[in-house]
CSV table of C-alpha atoms and ligand atoms in Angstrom, one decimal:
chain,number,residue,atom,x,y,z
A,4,MET,CA,5.3,84.6,204.2
A,5,SER,CA,8.8,85.7,205.7
A,6,ILE,CA,8.0,86.2,209.2
A,7,ALA,CA,10.9,87.8,211.5
A,8,PRO,CA,12.4,85.6,214.7
A,9,THR,CA,10.2,85.4,217.6
A,10,GLY,CA,9.9,88.4,219.8
A,11,LYS,CA,10.4,91.0,217.3
A,12,SER,CA,8.5,92.1,214.2
A,13,GLU,CA,10.2,92.5,210.9
A,14,THR,CA,10.7,96.2,211.4
A,15,GLY,CA,12.4,95.3,215.2
A,16,ASP,CA,9.4,96.4,217.2
A,17,PRO,CA,7.9,94.2,219.8
A,18,LEU,CA,5.0,92.0,218.6
A,19,LEU,CA,1.4,93.2,219.5
A,20,LEU,CA,-0.6,90.1,220.7
A,21,THR,CA,-3.3,92.5,221.0
A,22,PRO,CA,-6.4,93.1,219.1
A,23,GLY,CA,-5.3,96.3,217.1
A,24,PRO,CA,-3.6,98.1,216.0
A,25,LEU,CA,-1.5,94.7,215.5
A,26,THR,CA,1.7,93.9,213.9
A,27,THR,CA,1.9,94.5,210.3
A,28,SER,CA,4.0,93.7,207.9
A,29,LYS,CA,7.1,95.3,206.7
A,30,THR,CA,6.0,95.7,203.0
A,31,THR,CA,2.4,97.0,204.4
A,32,LYS,CA,4.2,99.8,206.5
A,33,GLN,CA,6.7,100.7,203.4
A,34,ALA,CA,3.7,101.0,201.0
A,35,MET,CA,3.2,104.2,203.0
A,36,VAL,CA,6.4,105.8,202.8
A,37,HIS,CA,5.4,108.6,200.1
A,38,ASP,CA,3.4,111.8,199.9
A,39,TRP,CA,0.0,111.7,198.1
A,40,GLY,CA,-2.9,114.6,197.5
A,41,SER,CA,-6.3,113.2,197.9
A,42,ARG,CA,-7.1,113.9,194.4
A,43,ASP,CA,-3.6,112.1,192.8
A,44,ALA,CA,-4.7,109.3,190.4
A,45,THR,CA,-2.5,106.6,192.1
A,46,PHE,CA,-4.5,107.2,195.2
A,47,LEU,CA,-7.7,107.6,193.6
A,48,ALA,CA,-7.2,104.2,191.5
A,49,ALA,CA,-6.2,102.5,194.9
A,50,ASN,CA,-9.0,104.0,197.0
A,51,ALA,CA,-11.8,102.7,194.2
A,52,ALA,CA,-10.1,99.3,194.0
A,53,MET,CA,-9.9,98.8,197.6
A,54,LEU,CA,-13.8,99.9,198.1
A,55,LYS,CA,-14.4,96.8,195.4
A,56,ARG,CA,-12.1,94.5,196.9
A,57,ILE,CA,-13.9,94.9,200.6
A,58,ALA,CA,-17.4,94.1,199.1
A,59,ALA,CA,-15.9,90.8,197.0
A,60,MET,CA,-14.2,89.8,200.3
A,61,ALA,CA,-17.7,89.8,202.0
A,62,GLU,CA,-18.9,87.9,198.9
A,63,ARG,CA,-21.3,90.7,198.4
A,64,ALA,CA,-20.0,92.5,195.2
A,65,ASP,CA,-23.2,92.2,193.5
A,66,SER,CA,-25.5,93.2,195.9
A,67,HIS,CA,-23.8,95.5,198.5
A,68,VAL,CA,-20.9,98.4,198.1
A,69,THR,CA,-18.4,99.6,200.7
A,70,VAL,CA,-18.5,103.0,202.3
A,71,PRO,CA,-15.4,104.1,203.8
A,72,VAL,CA,-15.4,106.2,206.7
A,73,GLN,CA,-12.3,108.3,208.4
A,74,GLY,CA,-11.5,107.2,211.8
A,75,SER,CA,-11.2,103.9,213.7
A,76,GLY,CA,-13.8,101.4,213.9
A,77,THR,CA,-16.2,102.9,216.3
A,78,PHE,CA,-16.9,105.6,213.7
A,79,ALA,CA,-17.8,103.5,211.3
A,80,VAL,CA,-20.1,101.7,213.6
A,81,GLU,CA,-21.5,105.3,214.5
A,82,ALA,CA,-22.1,105.9,210.8
A,83,MET,CA,-23.4,102.3,210.3
A,84,ILE,CA,-26.3,102.9,213.3
A,85,THR,CA,-26.8,106.6,212.8
A,86,SER,CA,-27.3,106.3,208.9
A,87,MET,CA,-29.3,102.9,208.6
A,88,VAL,CA,-31.7,103.6,211.7
A,89,PRO,CA,-33.7,106.4,210.8
A,90,ARG,CA,-34.9,108.8,213.6
A,91,GLY,CA,-38.2,107.3,213.9
A,92,GLY,CA,-36.8,103.5,214.1
A,93,LYS,CA,-36.3,101.4,217.0
A,94,LEU,CA,-33.0,99.5,217.3
A,95,LEU,CA,-32.9,95.9,219.1
A,96,LEU,CA,-29.2,95.2,220.5
A,97,ALA,CA,-28.2,92.0,221.3
A,98,ILE,CA,-25.3,92.7,224.2
A,99,ASN,CA,-22.9,90.0,225.2
A,100,GLY,CA,-19.8,92.6,225.9
A,101,ALA,CA,-18.7,95.9,225.7
A,102,TYR,CA,-19.2,96.5,221.9
A,103,GLY,CA,-22.6,95.7,222.5
A,104,VAL,CA,-22.6,97.9,225.2
A,105,ARG,CA,-20.8,100.9,223.3
A,106,ALA,CA,-23.3,100.5,220.1
A,107,LYS,CA,-26.4,101.2,222.4
A,108,LYS,CA,-24.7,104.4,223.7
A,109,ILE,CA,-24.1,105.7,220.1
A,110,ALA,CA,-27.9,105.1,219.7
A,111,ASP,CA,-28.9,106.5,222.8
A,112,ILE,CA,-26.7,109.9,222.2
A,113,ALA,CA,-28.1,109.9,218.5
A,114,GLY,CA,-31.5,109.7,219.9
A,115,ARG,CA,-32.6,106.7,218.5
A,116,ALA,CA,-35.2,104.6,220.1
A,117,THR,CA,-33.6,101.3,221.7
A,118,ALA,CA,-34.4,97.7,223.0
A,119,SER,CA,-31.7,95.2,224.4
A,120,VAL,CA,-31.3,91.6,224.9
A,121,GLU,CA,-28.4,91.0,227.1
A,122,PHE,CA,-26.2,87.8,228.0
A,123,PRO,CA,-23.5,87.4,230.1
A,124,GLU,CA,-19.8,88.2,228.8
A,125,ASP,CA,-19.0,84.1,228.4
A,126,ARG,CA,-21.8,83.2,226.7
A,127,PRO,CA,-22.9,84.0,222.9
A,128,VAL,CA,-25.9,85.6,221.5
A,129,ASP,CA,-29.1,83.4,221.7
A,130,PRO,CA,-31.0,83.7,218.6
A,131,ALA,CA,-34.4,82.5,220.5
A,132,ALA,CA,-34.1,85.4,222.5
A,133,VAL,CA,-33.7,87.8,219.8
A,134,ASP,CA,-36.6,86.2,218.2
A,135,ALA,CA,-38.7,86.4,221.2
A,136,ALA,CA,-37.9,90.1,221.5
A,137,LEU,CA,-38.9,90.9,218.0
A,138,ALA,CA,-41.9,89.2,218.6
A,139,ALA,CA,-42.9,91.1,221.6
A,140,ASP,CA,-42.0,94.4,219.8
A,141,ALA,CA,-43.4,95.3,216.5
A,142,SER,CA,-42.0,98.8,216.5
A,143,ILE,CA,-38.1,97.4,216.3
A,144,THR,CA,-37.2,98.2,212.9
A,145,HIS,CA,-33.3,96.9,213.3
A,146,VAL,CA,-31.3,94.9,214.8
A,147,PHE,CA,-27.4,95.3,215.8
A,148,VAL,CA,-24.8,92.1,216.6
A,149,VAL,CA,-21.5,91.5,217.1
A,150,HIS,CA,-19.7,89.1,215.0
A,151,CYS,CA,-16.9,88.5,217.3
A,152,GLU,CA,-17.1,90.2,220.8
A,153,THR,CA,-13.7,91.2,221.3
A,154,THR,CA,-14.4,91.7,224.7
A,155,SER,CA,-14.0,88.1,225.7
A,156,GLY,CA,-13.2,86.5,222.2
A,157,VAL,CA,-16.8,84.8,222.0
A,158,LEU,CA,-18.1,83.9,218.7
A,159,ASN,CA,-21.6,85.2,218.0
A,160,PRO,CA,-23.7,83.4,216.0
A,161,VAL,CA,-24.5,86.1,213.3
A,162,ASP,CA,-25.6,83.7,210.9
A,163,ALA,CA,-29.0,81.8,212.8
A,164,VAL,CA,-29.5,85.7,214.1
A,165,ALA,CA,-29.8,87.0,210.7
A,166,LYS,CA,-32.5,84.2,209.7
A,167,VAL,CA,-34.4,85.5,212.8
A,168,VAL,CA,-34.2,88.9,211.8
A,169,ALA,CA,-35.4,88.5,208.3
A,170,ALA,CA,-38.1,85.9,209.0
A,171,ARG,CA,-39.7,88.8,211.2
A,172,GLY,CA,-38.9,91.2,208.4
A,173,ARG,CA,-36.5,93.5,210.2
A,174,ARG,CA,-33.3,94.7,209.0
A,175,LEU,CA,-29.9,93.6,210.4
A,176,LEU,CA,-26.5,95.7,211.3
A,177,VAL,CA,-23.2,93.8,212.0
A,178,ASP,CA,-20.2,94.9,214.0
A,179,ALA,CA,-17.6,92.6,212.3
A,180,MET,CA,-14.6,94.5,213.3
A,181,SER,CA,-12.5,91.7,215.0
A,182,ALA,CA,-13.9,89.0,212.5
A,183,PHE,CA,-14.0,90.6,209.1
A,184,GLY,CA,-11.3,89.3,206.7
A,185,ALA,CA,-10.8,85.9,208.9
A,186,LEU,CA,-14.1,84.6,209.6
A,187,GLY,CA,-16.9,85.0,207.0
A,188,LEU,CA,-20.5,84.9,207.0
A,189,SER,CA,-22.8,82.7,205.0
A,190,ARG,CA,-23.6,84.0,201.7
A,191,ASP,CA,-27.3,83.5,202.3
A,192,THR,CA,-27.1,85.9,205.2
A,193,LYS,CA,-28.9,89.2,204.9
A,194,TYR,CA,-27.5,92.1,206.4
A,195,ASP,CA,-28.4,95.9,205.6
A,196,ALA,CA,-24.9,96.6,206.8
A,197,LEU,CA,-21.7,95.4,208.1
A,198,ALA,CA,-19.1,97.6,209.8
A,199,ALA,CA,-15.1,96.7,210.0
A,200,SER,CA,-11.9,98.4,209.8
A,201,SER,CA,-8.4,98.6,208.3
A,202,ASN,CA,-6.4,97.5,211.5
A,203,LYS,CA,-7.6,94.0,212.7
A,204,CYS,CA,-8.0,90.8,210.3
A,205,ILE,CA,-6.5,92.4,207.3
A,206,GLU,CA,-3.6,93.8,209.0
A,207,GLY,CA,-3.3,97.6,208.0
A,208,VAL,CA,-2.7,100.3,210.2
A,209,PRO,CA,-5.6,102.2,211.7
A,210,GLY,CA,-7.1,105.2,210.2
A,211,LEU,CA,-9.9,103.6,208.0
A,212,GLY,CA,-13.3,102.1,209.0
A,213,PHE,CA,-16.0,100.8,206.7
A,214,VAL,CA,-19.4,99.6,206.1
A,215,ILE,CA,-20.5,97.3,203.5
A,216,CYS,CA,-24.0,98.3,202.5
A,217,ASP,CA,-27.0,96.7,200.7
A,218,LYS,CA,-27.5,98.9,197.9
A,219,ALA,CA,-31.2,99.1,198.5
A,220,ALA,CA,-30.4,100.2,202.3
A,221,ILE,CA,-27.8,102.8,201.6
A,222,VAL,CA,-30.2,104.6,198.5
A,223,ALA,CA,-33.0,104.5,201.2
A,224,ALA,CA,-30.5,106.2,204.0
A,225,LYS,CA,-30.7,109.4,202.1
A,226,GLY,CA,-31.5,112.4,204.7
A,227,GLN,CA,-31.4,109.7,207.8
A,228,ALA,CA,-28.1,110.6,208.9
A,229,THR,CA,-27.8,113.0,212.2
A,230,THR,CA,-24.5,114.2,211.5
A,231,LEU,CA,-22.6,115.3,208.9
A,232,THR,CA,-19.2,113.4,208.7
A,233,LEU,CA,-20.8,110.1,209.7
A,234,ASP,CA,-23.3,110.4,206.8
A,235,LEU,CA,-23.1,107.3,205.1
A,236,HIS,CA,-25.4,108.2,202.3
A,237,ASP,CA,-23.7,111.2,201.5
A,238,GLN,CA,-20.3,109.5,201.6
A,239,TRP,CA,-21.6,107.0,199.3
A,240,ALA,CA,-23.2,109.6,196.8
A,241,ASN,CA,-20.1,111.6,196.7
A,242,PHE,CA,-18.1,108.3,195.9
A,243,GLU,CA,-20.6,107.6,192.9
A,244,LYS,CA,-20.5,111.4,191.5
A,245,THR,CA,-17.0,112.1,191.9
A,246,GLY,CA,-15.0,109.0,193.3
A,247,GLN,CA,-13.5,111.3,195.9
A,248,TRP,CA,-13.7,111.4,199.3
A,249,ARG,CA,-16.0,114.6,200.9
A,250,PHE,CA,-13.3,115.6,203.5
A,251,THR,CA,-9.3,114.5,203.7
A,252,PRO,CA,-8.9,110.8,203.4
A,253,PRO,CA,-6.6,108.8,205.5
A,254,VAL,CA,-4.4,108.5,202.3
A,255,HIS,CA,-1.4,106.5,204.3
A,256,ALA,CA,-3.9,104.2,205.8
A,257,ILE,CA,-5.4,103.6,202.6
A,258,MET,CA,-2.1,102.9,200.6
A,259,GLY,CA,-0.8,100.4,203.5
A,260,PHE,CA,-4.4,99.0,203.5
A,261,SER,CA,-4.2,98.0,199.5
A,262,GLN,CA,-0.8,96.2,200.0
A,263,ALA,CA,-2.4,94.7,203.1
A,264,LEU,CA,-5.1,93.5,200.7
A,265,ASP,CA,-2.5,92.2,198.4
A,266,GLU,CA,-1.0,90.2,201.6
A,267,HIS,CA,-4.5,88.7,202.2
A,268,ALA,CA,-5.1,87.5,198.8
A,269,ALA,CA,-1.7,85.9,198.5
A,270,GLU,CA,-2.3,84.1,201.7
A,271,GLY,CA,-5.6,82.6,200.5
A,272,GLY,CA,-8.2,85.4,201.2
A,273,VAL,CA,-10.3,84.7,204.4
A,274,ALA,CA,-10.0,81.0,204.6
A,275,GLY,CA,-6.3,81.3,204.3
A,276,ARG,CA,-5.9,84.2,207.1
A,277,GLY,CA,-8.8,82.4,209.3
A,278,GLY,CA,-6.7,79.1,209.0
A,279,ARG,CA,-3.4,80.8,210.3
A,280,TYR,CA,-5.3,82.5,213.1
A,281,ALA,CA,-7.0,79.1,214.0
A,282,ARG,CA,-3.3,77.5,214.1
A,283,ASN,CA,-1.8,80.5,216.3
A,284,CYS,CA,-5.0,80.1,218.7
A,285,LYS,CA,-4.5,76.4,219.3
A,286,VAL,CA,-0.8,76.5,219.8
A,287,LEU,CA,-1.4,79.4,222.0
A,288,VAL,CA,-4.5,77.6,224.1
A,289,ASP,CA,-2.8,74.3,224.6
A,290,GLY,CA,0.4,76.0,225.7
A,291,MET,CA,-1.2,78.4,228.3
A,292,ARG,CA,-3.1,75.3,229.4
A,293,LYS,CA,-0.1,73.2,229.9
A,294,MET,CA,1.0,76.0,232.2
A,295,GLY,CA,-1.8,75.6,234.5
A,296,PHE,CA,-3.8,78.8,233.1
A,297,ALA,CA,-7.3,78.6,232.3
A,298,THR,CA,-9.4,80.4,229.4
A,299,LEU,CA,-12.8,82.1,230.0
A,300,LEU,CA,-14.3,80.3,227.3
A,301,PRO,CA,-14.6,76.4,226.0
A,302,ASP,CA,-13.0,75.8,222.8
A,303,ALA,CA,-16.5,75.5,221.2
A,304,LEU,CA,-17.4,79.0,221.8
A,305,GLN,CA,-13.7,80.7,221.3
A,306,ALA,CA,-13.5,82.5,218.2
A,307,PRO,CA,-9.5,82.4,216.8
A,308,ILE,CA,-9.0,85.9,217.6
A,309,ILE,CA,-8.2,86.8,221.2
A,310,VAL,CA,-8.1,84.5,224.0
A,311,THR,CA,-9.4,85.5,227.4
A,312,ILE,CA,-7.5,83.9,230.3
A,313,HIS,CA,-8.3,83.9,234.1
A,314,MET,CA,-6.0,85.6,236.4
A,315,PRO,CA,-3.9,83.1,238.2
A,316,ALA,CA,-4.6,82.2,241.9
A,317,ASP,CA,-0.7,82.4,243.3
A,318,PRO,CA,-0.4,85.6,245.4
A,319,LYS,CA,3.0,86.1,243.4
A,320,PHE,CA,1.8,86.6,240.3
A,321,VAL,CA,1.7,90.5,239.4
A,322,PHE,CA,-0.1,91.5,236.3
A,323,GLN,CA,1.9,94.5,236.0
A,324,THR,CA,5.2,93.0,236.1
A,325,PHE,CA,4.2,89.9,234.0
A,326,TYR,CA,2.7,92.6,231.4
A,327,ASP,CA,6.0,94.8,231.6
A,328,ARG,CA,8.6,91.9,231.4
A,329,LEU,CA,6.5,90.4,228.8
A,330,LYS,CA,7.1,93.6,226.7
A,331,ASP,CA,10.7,93.8,227.6
A,332,LEU,CA,11.0,90.4,225.8
A,333,GLY,CA,9.3,91.9,222.8
A,334,TYR,CA,5.7,90.7,223.5
A,335,VAL,CA,2.5,93.2,223.9
A,336,ILE,CA,-0.4,91.3,225.8
A,337,TYR,CA,-4.0,93.1,226.5
A,338,PRO,CA,-5.3,93.9,230.0
A,339,GLY,CA,-8.9,92.3,230.5
A,340,LYS,CA,-12.0,93.9,229.7
A,341,LEU,CA,-14.6,91.6,231.4
A,342,THR,CA,-16.9,92.7,234.3
A,343,VAL,CA,-17.3,89.1,235.3
A,344,ALA,CA,-13.9,87.9,236.1
A,345,ASP,CA,-10.2,88.9,236.5
A,346,SER,CA,-8.3,88.3,233.6
A,347,PHE,CA,-6.1,89.4,230.3
A,348,ARG,CA,-6.0,88.7,227.2
A,349,ILE,CA,-3.7,87.6,224.3
A,350,GLY,CA,-4.6,88.1,220.9
A,351,CYS,CA,-4.0,85.6,217.9
A,352,ILE,CA,-4.1,88.2,214.8
A,353,GLY,CA,-2.1,90.2,213.3
A,354,ARG,CA,1.3,89.1,211.1
A,355,LEU,CA,2.0,86.2,213.6
A,356,ASP,CA,2.5,82.5,213.1
A,357,GLU,CA,3.1,79.6,215.1
A,358,THR,CA,6.4,80.1,215.4
A,359,HIS,CA,5.3,83.7,217.1
A,360,MET,CA,3.1,82.0,219.5
A,361,LYS,CA,5.5,79.3,220.4
A,362,GLY,CA,8.0,82.4,221.2
A,363,ALA,CA,5.2,84.3,223.3
A,364,LEU,CA,4.7,80.7,225.4
A,365,ALA,CA,8.2,80.2,226.3
A,366,ALA,CA,8.3,83.9,227.1
A,367,ILE,CA,5.4,83.8,229.4
A,368,ALA,CA,7.3,80.2,231.3
A,369,ALA,CA,10.2,82.6,231.5
A,370,VAL,CA,8.2,85.3,233.5
A,371,MET,CA,6.4,83.0,235.7
A,372,ALA,CA,9.7,81.4,236.6
A,373,GLU,CA,11.5,85.0,237.7
A,374,MET,CA,8.4,85.6,239.4
A,375,GLY,CA,8.4,82.3,241.2
A,376,VAL,CA,4.7,81.4,240.2
A,377,ALA,CA,4.5,77.5,239.6
A,378,SER,CA,1.4,77.2,238.0
A,379,GLY,CA,-1.1,79.8,236.1
A,380,ALA,CA,-4.3,78.1,238.0
A,381,PRO,CA,-7.0,80.9,238.7
A,382,ALA,CA,-8.5,80.2,242.0
A,383,ARG,CA,-11.7,78.5,240.8
A,384,LYS,CA,-11.3,76.0,237.6
A,385,ALA,CA,-12.3,77.4,234.6
A,386,ALA,CA,-12.8,76.0,230.9
B,23,PLP,C1,-11.9,97.0,217.5
B,23,PLP,C2,-13.3,96.9,217.5
B,23,PLP,C3,-14.2,97.9,217.7
B,23,PLP,C4,-13.9,99.4,216.9
B,23,PLP,O1,-13.2,99.8,217.9
B,23,PLP,P1,-11.8,101.1,217.8
B,23,PLP,O2,-11.4,101.1,219.0
B,23,PLP,O3,-12.9,102.3,217.5
B,23,PLP,O4,-11.3,100.6,216.6
B,23,PLP,C5,-15.5,98.0,217.5
B,23,PLP,N1,-16.1,96.6,217.3
B,23,PLP,C6,-15.3,95.4,218.2
B,23,PLP,C7,-16.3,94.3,218.2
B,23,PLP,C8,-13.9,95.5,218.0
B,23,PLP,O5,-13.5,94.3,218.1
């Protein structure tokens, strides 16, 4: 893998240390510099291959099908919830961050009955609490859980949650947006649907969401959707019948994504990609701690996707200046989204390796020195 020197992507852009859109390879961008019609044979072949490769990446090529959805990841989550949960169903949401809250909003707007079990943003979902909620309410048909809650970067125990959901005879929906392609699930884990998108760990550009659906569940979803555009059954049935999208496909995003899938495979698939991100995460966390910063999460709860860092206590630290100066040096970080603590976030995903993370740490040290901030220590020492 050839990666440009620190502080600049292969195409001269600042590096995006964000949860997506993120830094993509030059070859992925170059794969898009053509025009294709939506019925172009090259495009349709790439599209069909893409759908097969996604289900294979999930290790569910025999049991599941991939149904793509135009739009960002939230479109795929909304398609999943409103197509899979019938009007008379009830969805239990396990919430420990903004993406769980968003899923509940989707279900509420769609008029689906909901219940929720909530956890602090710096704690994982507890499978025992999900089990208790299912035991207490026989009308719950489906359970929703997020794999990596990008709000904090916490890793949720989806395999364990799936076990209690299956044992109680209910059905599982997973938002694996920021994990898919880097963190897998056990092969035995049962889910009716799992949603992800093109612009996170597979390192494509935005524009394409997809839902990996159990074959029996997608067949059973006929007539359940409450929108036309996000009807997963109709989208799937049309691919089965014609091999084509119902409405204008994001052709460029798909052609770029096909190249990104090649590069994902060349890196060693999920294990290879996840390994690089884990190294990025370790370099970042170790380096930040050396400068006095504290992470929100202890290492055992941290997914190697995005790291939440407490705001330093030093009054000379001004986040906007910090952010702007890092951008000048070629590193784009991400503001915090937590309600529990004042924080910012740095992503470990995208076309970045340890050299880039070390470059980012050097830039952070330089900006701290400029601001006259001696330590990144927060007011109250955390993890
Ligand atoms: C990125 C993300 C989404 C989708 O967000 P979009 O802005 O619509 O792409 C959903 N869930 C999680 C956990 C995410 O990280």
